[in-house]
CSV table of C-alpha atoms and ligand atoms in Angstrom, one decimal:
chain,number,residue,atom,x,y,z
A,995,MET,CA,-30.4,-17.4,-140.6
A,996,ILE,CA,-29.7,-18.9,-144.0
A,997,PRO,CA,-30.5,-23.2,-144.2
A,998,THR,CA,-28.1,-25.3,-144.1
A,999,ILE,CA,-29.7,-28.0,-146.1
A,1000,GLU,CA,-33.0,-28.4,-147.5
A,1001,TRP,CA,-34.9,-30.1,-151.1
A,1002,HIS,CA,-34.7,-28.0,-153.8
A,1003,GLY,CA,-37.0,-29.5,-156.4
A,1004,PRO,CA,-35.8,-33.0,-157.2
A,1005,ASN,CA,-32.3,-32.2,-155.5
A,1006,VAL,CA,-30.9,-32.1,-152.6
A,1007,ARG,CA,-28.5,-28.5,-152.0
A,1008,MET,CA,-26.4,-27.4,-149.2
A,1009,ILE,CA,-24.4,-24.2,-148.7
A,1010,ASP,CA,-20.9,-25.3,-149.1
A,1011,GLN,CA,-19.4,-24.3,-145.7
A,1012,ARG,CA,-15.5,-24.6,-147.3
A,1013,LYS,CA,-16.5,-21.9,-149.0
A,1014,LEU,CA,-18.0,-19.7,-145.7
A,1015,PRO,CA,-18.0,-16.7,-145.2
A,1016,ALA,CA,-16.0,-15.5,-148.1
A,1017,ARG,CA,-19.1,-16.6,-150.9
A,1018,ILE,CA,-22.3,-18.0,-149.9
A,1019,GLU,CA,-22.8,-21.2,-152.5
A,1020,TRP,CA,-24.9,-23.6,-152.8
A,1021,TYR,CA,-23.8,-27.2,-153.7
A,1022,THR,CA,-26.2,-29.3,-155.5
A,1023,CYS,CA,-26.7,-32.7,-155.0
A,1024,ARG,CA,-28.3,-35.0,-157.5
A,1025,GLY,CA,-27.8,-38.6,-156.4
A,1026,TYR,CA,-26.6,-39.6,-153.0
A,1027,ARG,CA,-23.0,-40.1,-153.8
A,1028,ASP,CA,-23.0,-36.5,-154.6
A,1029,VAL,CA,-24.3,-36.1,-150.5
A,1030,ILE,CA,-21.5,-39.0,-149.6
A,1031,ARG,CA,-19.3,-36.7,-151.6
A,1032,GLY,CA,-20.7,-33.9,-149.6
A,1033,ILE,CA,-20.1,-35.4,-146.1
A,1034,GLY,CA,-16.7,-36.6,-146.3
A,1035,ASP,CA,-15.4,-33.2,-148.1
A,1036,MET,CA,-17.0,-30.9,-145.2
A,1037,VAL,CA,-19.3,-29.2,-147.8
A,1038,ILE,CA,-22.0,-29.6,-144.7
A,1039,ARG,CA,-20.3,-31.1,-141.2
A,1040,GLY,CA,-21.7,-30.9,-137.8
A,1041,ALA,CA,-22.8,-34.0,-136.0
A,1042,PRO,CA,-26.6,-33.1,-136.4
A,1043,ALA,CA,-26.6,-31.8,-139.7
A,1044,ILE,CA,-24.7,-34.8,-140.8
A,1045,GLY,CA,-27.5,-36.8,-139.8
A,1046,VAL,CA,-29.6,-35.0,-141.5
A,1047,ALA,CA,-27.7,-34.8,-145.1
A,1048,ALA,CA,-27.3,-38.9,-144.8
A,1049,ALA,CA,-31.4,-39.0,-144.8
A,1050,MET,CA,-31.9,-36.7,-147.6
A,1051,GLY,CA,-29.1,-38.7,-149.2
A,1052,LEU,CA,-30.7,-42.0,-148.4
A,1053,ALA,CA,-34.6,-40.5,-150.1
A,1054,LEU,CA,-32.7,-38.8,-153.1
A,1055,GLY,CA,-31.1,-42.7,-153.4
A,1056,ALA,CA,-34.5,-44.6,-152.8
A,1057,ARG,CA,-35.5,-42.6,-155.9
A,1058,SER,CA,-33.0,-44.2,-158.2
A,1059,ILE,CA,-33.7,-47.2,-157.1
A,1060,SER,CA,-35.7,-49.3,-159.9
A,1061,ALA,CA,-37.2,-52.3,-158.2
A,1062,GLY,CA,-40.4,-54.3,-159.2
A,1063,THR,CA,-40.8,-55.4,-155.4
A,1064,TYR,CA,-40.0,-54.9,-151.8
A,1065,ALA,CA,-37.2,-57.7,-151.5
A,1066,VAL,CA,-35.6,-55.8,-154.6
A,1067,PHE,CA,-35.8,-52.4,-153.3
A,1068,SER,CA,-34.9,-53.4,-149.5
A,1069,GLY,CA,-31.5,-55.1,-150.9
A,1070,LYS,CA,-30.2,-51.9,-152.9
A,1071,PHE,CA,-31.3,-49.7,-150.2
A,1072,GLY,CA,-29.3,-51.8,-147.9
A,1073,LYS,CA,-26.2,-51.7,-149.9
A,1074,ILE,CA,-27.1,-47.6,-150.5
A,1075,ALA,CA,-27.1,-46.9,-146.5
A,1076,ASN,CA,-23.6,-49.1,-146.4
A,1077,GLU,CA,-22.1,-46.6,-148.5
A,1078,MET,CA,-23.9,-43.8,-146.6
A,1079,PHE,CA,-22.3,-44.8,-143.4
A,1080,LEU,CA,-19.0,-45.0,-144.7
A,1081,ALA,CA,-18.8,-41.2,-145.4
A,1082,ARG,CA,-17.4,-40.2,-141.7
A,1083,PRO,CA,-16.9,-42.1,-138.7
A,1084,THR,CA,-17.4,-40.0,-135.8
A,1085,ALA,CA,-20.5,-38.5,-135.5
A,1086,VAL,CA,-23.3,-41.0,-134.4
A,1087,ASN,CA,-26.3,-38.9,-135.8
A,1088,LEU,CA,-25.1,-40.5,-139.3
A,1089,ARG,CA,-25.4,-43.8,-138.0
A,1090,TRP,CA,-29.0,-43.0,-136.3
A,1091,ALA,CA,-30.3,-41.3,-139.2
A,1092,ILE,CA,-29.7,-44.5,-141.6
A,1093,ASP,CA,-31.1,-46.5,-138.3
A,1094,ARG,CA,-34.2,-44.1,-138.8
A,1095,MET,CA,-34.5,-44.3,-142.6
A,1096,SER,CA,-33.8,-48.4,-142.6
A,1097,GLY,CA,-36.3,-48.9,-139.9
A,1098,LEU,CA,-39.0,-46.6,-142.1
A,1099,VAL,CA,-38.3,-49.5,-144.8
A,1100,ALA,CA,-38.7,-52.5,-143.0
A,1101,SER,CA,-41.6,-51.0,-141.8
A,1102,MET,CA,-43.1,-50.5,-144.9
A,1103,ALA,CA,-42.2,-54.8,-146.2
A,1104,ASP,CA,-46.1,-55.0,-147.4
A,1105,SER,CA,-46.2,-51.4,-149.4
A,1106,PRO,CA,-45.7,-50.6,-152.7
A,1107,VAL,CA,-42.5,-49.7,-153.9
A,1108,GLU,CA,-43.3,-46.3,-154.8
A,1109,ASP,CA,-44.7,-45.8,-151.4
A,1110,ILE,CA,-41.3,-46.3,-149.7
A,1111,LYS,CA,-40.0,-44.0,-151.6
A,1112,ALA,CA,-42.4,-41.1,-151.1
A,1113,ALA,CA,-42.3,-41.5,-147.4
A,1114,LEU,CA,-38.6,-41.7,-147.5
A,1115,PHE,CA,-38.6,-38.5,-148.9
A,1116,GLU,CA,-41.1,-37.4,-146.3
A,1117,GLU,CA,-39.0,-38.9,-143.3
A,1118,SER,CA,-36.0,-36.6,-144.3
A,1119,GLU,CA,-38.3,-33.7,-143.9
A,1120,LYS,CA,-39.4,-34.4,-140.5
A,1121,ILE,CA,-36.1,-35.2,-139.6
A,1122,LEU,CA,-34.9,-31.7,-140.5
A,1123,ILE,CA,-38.4,-29.7,-139.8
A,1124,GLU,CA,-37.4,-32.4,-135.8
A,1125,ASP,CA,-33.6,-31.1,-135.6
A,1126,ILE,CA,-34.4,-27.3,-135.7
A,1127,GLU,CA,-37.1,-27.7,-133.2
A,1128,ILE,CA,-35.2,-30.3,-130.8
A,1129,ASN,CA,-32.7,-27.3,-130.9
A,1130,ARG,CA,-35.0,-25.2,-129.9
A,1131,ARG,CA,-36.0,-26.6,-127.0
A,1132,LEU,CA,-32.7,-27.7,-125.9
A,1133,GLY,CA,-31.2,-23.9,-125.9
A,1134,LYS,CA,-34.4,-23.4,-123.8
A,1135,SER,CA,-33.5,-25.5,-121.3
A,1136,GLY,CA,-29.9,-24.6,-121.6
A,1137,ALA,CA,-30.6,-20.7,-121.2
A,1138,ARG,CA,-30.8,-20.6,-117.8
A,1139,LEU,CA,-27.3,-22.1,-116.9
A,1140,VAL,CA,-26.3,-18.8,-118.7
A,1141,PRO,CA,-25.9,-15.8,-116.0
A,1142,ASP,CA,-26.7,-12.4,-117.6
A,1143,GLY,CA,-23.6,-11.1,-118.0
A,1144,ALA,CA,-21.3,-14.1,-119.1
A,1145,THR,CA,-18.6,-14.2,-121.3
A,1146,ILE,CA,-19.1,-18.1,-122.6
A,1147,LEU,CA,-16.0,-19.4,-124.4
A,1148,THR,CA,-17.2,-21.9,-127.3
A,1149,HIS,CA,-15.5,-24.6,-129.5
A,1150,CYS,CA,-15.7,-25.6,-133.4
A,1151,ASN,CA,-19.1,-24.4,-134.6
A,1152,ALA,CA,-22.1,-26.3,-132.9
A,1153,GLY,CA,-24.3,-23.7,-134.6
A,1154,SER,CA,-27.0,-23.4,-137.1
A,1155,LEU,CA,-24.6,-24.6,-139.8
A,1156,ALA,CA,-23.7,-27.7,-137.5
A,1157,THR,CA,-27.3,-28.5,-137.3
A,1158,GLY,CA,-30.8,-28.4,-139.4
A,1159,GLY,CA,-31.1,-25.2,-137.8
A,1160,TYR,CA,-30.6,-22.6,-134.5
A,1161,GLY,CA,-27.6,-24.7,-133.0
A,1162,THR,CA,-27.4,-26.6,-130.2
A,1163,ALA,CA,-23.9,-25.0,-128.0
A,1164,LEU,CA,-25.1,-21.7,-130.2
A,1165,GLY,CA,-28.8,-22.9,-129.7
A,1166,VAL,CA,-28.3,-22.1,-125.9
A,1167,ILE,CA,-26.2,-18.9,-126.8
A,1168,ARG,CA,-29.2,-17.8,-129.0
A,1169,ALA,CA,-31.7,-18.6,-126.3
A,1170,ALA,CA,-30.5,-17.0,-123.8
A,1171,HIS,CA,-29.5,-14.0,-125.9
A,1172,GLU,CA,-33.1,-14.1,-127.0
A,1173,ALA,CA,-34.3,-14.3,-123.2
A,1174,GLY,CA,-32.4,-11.3,-122.8
A,1175,ARG,CA,-29.1,-11.8,-121.3
A,1176,ASN,CA,-26.4,-9.5,-122.1
A,1177,ILE,CA,-24.0,-11.8,-122.9
A,1178,ALA,CA,-20.4,-12.4,-125.1
A,1179,VAL,CA,-19.2,-14.9,-126.5
A,1180,ILE,CA,-14.9,-15.8,-127.2
A,1181,ALA,CA,-15.0,-18.1,-130.4
A,1182,ASP,CA,-12.0,-20.4,-130.7
A,1183,GLU,CA,-10.1,-20.5,-134.2
A,1184,THR,CA,-10.3,-24.3,-134.0
A,1185,ARG,CA,-7.2,-25.1,-136.0
A,1186,PRO,CA,-7.1,-26.9,-138.8
A,1187,TRP,CA,-10.3,-26.3,-140.4
A,1188,LEU,CA,-11.0,-22.7,-138.7
A,1189,GLN,CA,-14.8,-23.6,-138.1
A,1190,GLY,CA,-14.9,-21.3,-135.4
A,1191,LEU,CA,-13.3,-18.0,-136.8
A,1192,ARG,CA,-15.3,-18.7,-140.3
A,1193,LEU,CA,-18.6,-19.9,-139.0
A,1194,THR,CA,-19.4,-19.7,-135.2
A,1195,ALA,CA,-18.2,-16.1,-135.4
A,1196,PHE,CA,-20.2,-15.6,-139.2
A,1197,GLU,CA,-23.4,-16.9,-137.3
A,1198,LEU,CA,-22.7,-14.8,-134.3
A,1199,MET,CA,-22.2,-11.7,-136.2
A,1200,GLU,CA,-25.2,-12.3,-138.6
A,1201,ASP,CA,-27.7,-12.4,-135.2
A,1202,SER,CA,-25.7,-9.3,-133.4
A,1203,ILE,CA,-24.7,-11.4,-130.8
A,1204,PRO,CA,-21.1,-10.2,-129.4
A,1205,VAL,CA,-18.4,-12.4,-130.6
A,1206,THR,CA,-14.5,-12.3,-130.4
A,1207,VAL,CA,-11.7,-15.0,-131.9
A,1208,ILE,CA,-9.3,-16.1,-130.2
A,1209,ALA,CA,-6.3,-17.9,-131.5
A,1210,ASP,CA,-6.7,-21.9,-129.5
A,1211,ASN,CA,-3.8,-21.5,-127.7
A,1212,ALA,CA,-5.0,-18.0,-125.7
A,1213,ALA,CA,-8.2,-20.2,-123.7
A,1214,GLY,CA,-6.1,-21.3,-120.7
A,1215,SER,CA,-4.6,-17.9,-120.7
A,1216,LEU,CA,-7.9,-16.0,-120.8
A,1217,MET,CA,-9.6,-17.9,-118.4
A,1218,ARG,CA,-6.2,-17.8,-115.6
A,1219,GLN,CA,-7.7,-14.3,-116.0
A,1220,LYS,CA,-11.1,-14.5,-115.6
A,1221,LYS,CA,-12.5,-13.2,-118.4
A,1222,ILE,CA,-14.4,-16.4,-119.4
A,1223,ASP,CA,-17.4,-17.6,-117.2
A,1224,LEU,CA,-18.6,-20.8,-118.7
A,1225,VAL,CA,-17.9,-23.1,-121.6
A,1226,ILE,CA,-20.5,-24.5,-124.1
A,1227,THR,CA,-19.4,-27.2,-126.9
A,1228,GLY,CA,-21.3,-29.6,-128.8
A,1229,ALA,CA,-20.6,-33.0,-129.2
A,1230,ASP,CA,-20.2,-35.4,-131.9
A,1231,ARG,CA,-20.7,-38.5,-129.7
A,1232,ILE,CA,-21.4,-39.6,-125.9
A,1233,ALA,CA,-20.7,-42.9,-125.3
A,1234,ALA,CA,-23.1,-44.4,-122.3
A,1235,ASN,CA,-20.5,-43.1,-119.1
A,1236,GLY,CA,-20.9,-39.8,-120.5
A,1237,ASP,CA,-17.7,-39.3,-122.4
A,1238,VAL,CA,-17.8,-37.2,-125.5
A,1239,ALA,CA,-16.3,-37.1,-128.6
A,1240,ASN,CA,-16.1,-33.8,-129.9
A,1241,LYS,CA,-14.0,-31.8,-132.1
A,1242,ILE,CA,-9.9,-32.0,-131.5
A,1243,GLY,CA,-9.3,-29.3,-128.4
A,1244,THR,CA,-12.0,-29.9,-126.9
A,1245,TYR,CA,-10.3,-32.0,-124.1
A,1246,GLN,CA,-7.9,-29.8,-123.2
A,1247,VAL,CA,-10.6,-26.8,-122.9
A,1248,ALA,CA,-12.4,-28.9,-120.7
A,1249,VAL,CA,-9.8,-30.2,-118.3
A,1250,LEU,CA,-8.4,-26.3,-118.4
A,1251,ALA,CA,-12.1,-25.1,-117.5
A,1252,ARG,CA,-11.8,-27.8,-114.6
A,1253,GLU,CA,-8.5,-26.3,-113.5
A,1254,ASN,CA,-9.4,-22.6,-113.3
A,1255,LYS,CA,-13.0,-24.0,-111.6
A,1256,ILE,CA,-15.6,-23.3,-115.1
A,1257,PRO,CA,-18.2,-25.0,-115.9
A,1258,PHE,CA,-18.3,-26.8,-119.4
A,1259,TYR,CA,-21.3,-27.2,-120.6
A,1260,VAL,CA,-22.0,-29.9,-123.5
A,1261,ALA,CA,-25.4,-29.1,-125.4
A,1262,ALA,CA,-26.5,-31.9,-128.2
A,1263,PRO,CA,-29.5,-33.7,-128.8
A,1264,ILE,CA,-30.4,-37.3,-127.6
A,1265,SER,CA,-29.3,-38.4,-131.4
A,1266,THR,CA,-25.7,-37.5,-130.4
A,1267,ILE,CA,-25.8,-40.6,-127.5
A,1268,ASP,CA,-24.5,-43.6,-128.7
A,1269,GLY,CA,-25.7,-46.1,-125.7
A,1270,THR,CA,-24.2,-49.0,-127.5
A,1271,ILE,CA,-21.0,-47.7,-126.6
A,1272,LYS,CA,-20.1,-47.7,-122.9
A,1273,ASN,CA,-17.1,-45.4,-123.1
A,1274,GLY,CA,-15.1,-42.8,-124.8
A,1275,ASP,CA,-11.8,-45.0,-125.9
A,1276,LEU,CA,-14.2,-47.0,-128.0
A,1277,ILE,CA,-15.5,-44.0,-129.9
A,1278,PRO,CA,-13.9,-44.3,-133.9
A,1279,VAL,CA,-11.6,-41.1,-134.0
A,1280,GLU,CA,-11.9,-39.8,-138.2
A,1281,GLN,CA,-7.7,-38.5,-138.9
A,1282,ARG,CA,-8.0,-36.2,-141.9
A,1283,GLY,CA,-5.1,-35.5,-144.4
A,1284,PRO,CA,-1.6,-33.7,-143.6
A,1285,GLU,CA,-2.3,-30.7,-145.8
A,1286,GLU,CA,-4.9,-29.3,-143.6
A,1287,ILE,CA,-2.2,-28.8,-141.1
A,1288,SER,CA,0.6,-28.3,-143.2
A,1289,ARG,CA,-0.9,-26.0,-145.9
A,1290,PHE,CA,-2.3,-22.3,-144.6
A,1291,GLY,CA,-4.4,-20.5,-147.0
A,1292,GLY,CA,-3.1,-22.8,-150.1
A,1293,ARG,CA,0.3,-22.2,-149.0
A,1294,GLU,CA,2.8,-24.7,-148.5
A,1295,MET,CA,3.5,-23.9,-144.3
A,1296,GLY,CA,5.9,-26.6,-143.4
A,1297,PRO,CA,9.3,-28.4,-144.7
A,1298,SER,CA,9.0,-30.7,-147.2
A,1299,GLY,CA,7.9,-34.2,-146.7
A,1300,VAL,CA,7.4,-33.1,-142.7
A,1301,SER,CA,5.3,-36.1,-140.6
A,1302,VAL,CA,1.9,-34.5,-139.7
A,1303,LEU,CA,-1.2,-36.2,-137.2
A,1304,ASN,CA,-4.1,-34.6,-137.9
A,1305,PRO,CA,-6.7,-36.4,-135.5
A,1306,ALA,CA,-10.3,-34.2,-136.0
A,1307,PHE,CA,-12.0,-35.2,-132.9
A,1308,ASP,CA,-10.9,-35.9,-129.2
A,1309,VAL,CA,-12.7,-37.6,-126.3
A,1310,THR,CA,-13.5,-35.7,-123.1
A,1311,PRO,CA,-13.5,-38.0,-119.8
A,1312,ALA,CA,-17.1,-37.4,-118.4
A,1313,LYS,CA,-15.8,-36.0,-114.8
A,1314,TYR,CA,-14.5,-32.8,-116.6
A,1315,VAL,CA,-18.4,-32.4,-117.8
A,1316,SER,CA,-20.4,-30.2,-115.7
A,1317,ALA,CA,-23.7,-31.0,-117.1
A,1318,ILE,CA,-25.2,-32.4,-120.7
A,1319,ILE,CA,-27.9,-30.1,-122.4
A,1320,THR,CA,-30.3,-32.1,-124.2
A,1321,GLU,CA,-34.0,-31.5,-125.6
A,1322,LYS,CA,-35.5,-33.7,-123.0
A,1323,GLY,CA,-33.2,-31.7,-120.2
A,1324,ILE,CA,-30.2,-31.3,-118.4
A,1325,ILE,CA,-28.6,-34.1,-116.8
A,1326,LYS,CA,-25.5,-34.6,-114.5
A,1327,SER,CA,-23.2,-37.0,-113.2
A,1328,PRO,CA,-23.1,-39.6,-112.3
A,1329,TYR,CA,-24.2,-39.9,-116.4
A,1330,ARG,CA,-24.3,-43.5,-116.8
A,1331,LYS,CA,-27.7,-43.8,-115.0
A,1332,ALA,CA,-28.8,-40.3,-116.1
A,1333,ILE,CA,-28.0,-41.9,-119.8
A,1334,ARG,CA,-30.1,-44.8,-119.3
A,1335,GLY,CA,-32.7,-42.7,-118.5
A,1336,LEU,CA,-32.8,-40.6,-120.9
A,1337,LEU,CA,-32.7,-43.2,-123.4
A,1338,ASP,CA,-35.2,-45.1,-121.8
A,1339,LEU,CA,-33.1,-48.3,-121.2
B,2550,LIG,O1,-15.1,-31.5,-138.4
B,2550,LIG,P1,-16.9,-31.0,-137.6
B,2550,LIG,O2,-16.8,-29.5,-138.3
B,2550,LIG,O3,-18.1,-31.7,-138.4
B,2550,LIG,O4,-17.5,-31.1,-136.4
B,2550,LIG,C1,-17.8,-30.5,-135.8
B,2550,LIG,C2,-17.7,-30.6,-134.4
B,2550,LIG,O5,-17.2,-31.0,-133.4
B,2550,LIG,C3,-18.9,-30.3,-133.4
B,2550,LIG,O6,-18.8,-29.6,-132.3
B,2550,LIG,C4,-20.3,-31.3,-133.7
B,2550,LIG,O7,-20.4,-32.0,-134.6
B,2550,LIG,C5,-21.4,-31.1,-132.7
B,2550,LIG,S1,-22.4,-30.0,-133.4
B,2550,LIG,C6,-23.6,-29.2,-133.2
């Protein structure tokens, strides 16, 4: 499995996901602004991976701060953290990582600045390693929902590339495969960015897990023909009531699954749960540029000047979610209570 992101000497480098699967190319970040650009331009994407990148970006940014006192250092660090926060709006893992790194800085007010910089570097490595462990735990706990012989539909890419490694939705699929279950995956191509076709198919083929790609609009028909046994997706943010923001198109998959009596599971780490947001209507949904829709393979496909709407995410109401798979176990409705328990509130 190729690493999604890593420290490389004094730099952070990430696999450039815009180029996959045609080319495996590293994108090197020498400063924190390279990381912000990398997140905004989708060099790295997927909620947990964005969190890891933000943590590493902050450690990079901290190193570049020249400050003789804690007060000056923490003021400059706060400004970098504010810039990082704006990199992408929907995945709450970005804020989660910034809060964790900022908390570390606040806890070291009596330490020399150089020690804080070193601690931030170590913390970013820890976040990466923890994320992979979390996904393995989550995968193991979710695998019991996957029966032998199952055909699983997934949307977008919630795999190794969307995380520190192993994946969330694909983590569950990997764990079921490792447990010896005979499974097959149907991957929605995931217009407009084609995460399903380019990334999910690539990852699963690397692992020799049978995968077939479909156009997004084929999912309903396949469900009606009983060719799909369950759905597993990742999440970018889960509200306190269990509403799930994920890649645009997830909502219609969930509604179709309900109509066809197919379980719809969401696999996500606790860092994707936003206990501060009451319901999914309050989740900020990123709007991306029109060219992602109107252009295909570098060619303009629509009439010149056509108006385009390109929301990158949608919200699936909790009532369509059969279960949420986390590293602390599987929760079911009523979600508000279960989520409070998970967050120890
Ligand atoms: O726009 P993207 O590619 O960052 O969107 C990614 C998704 O929607 C994933 O399904 C989600 O982040 C979960 S990744 C484990």
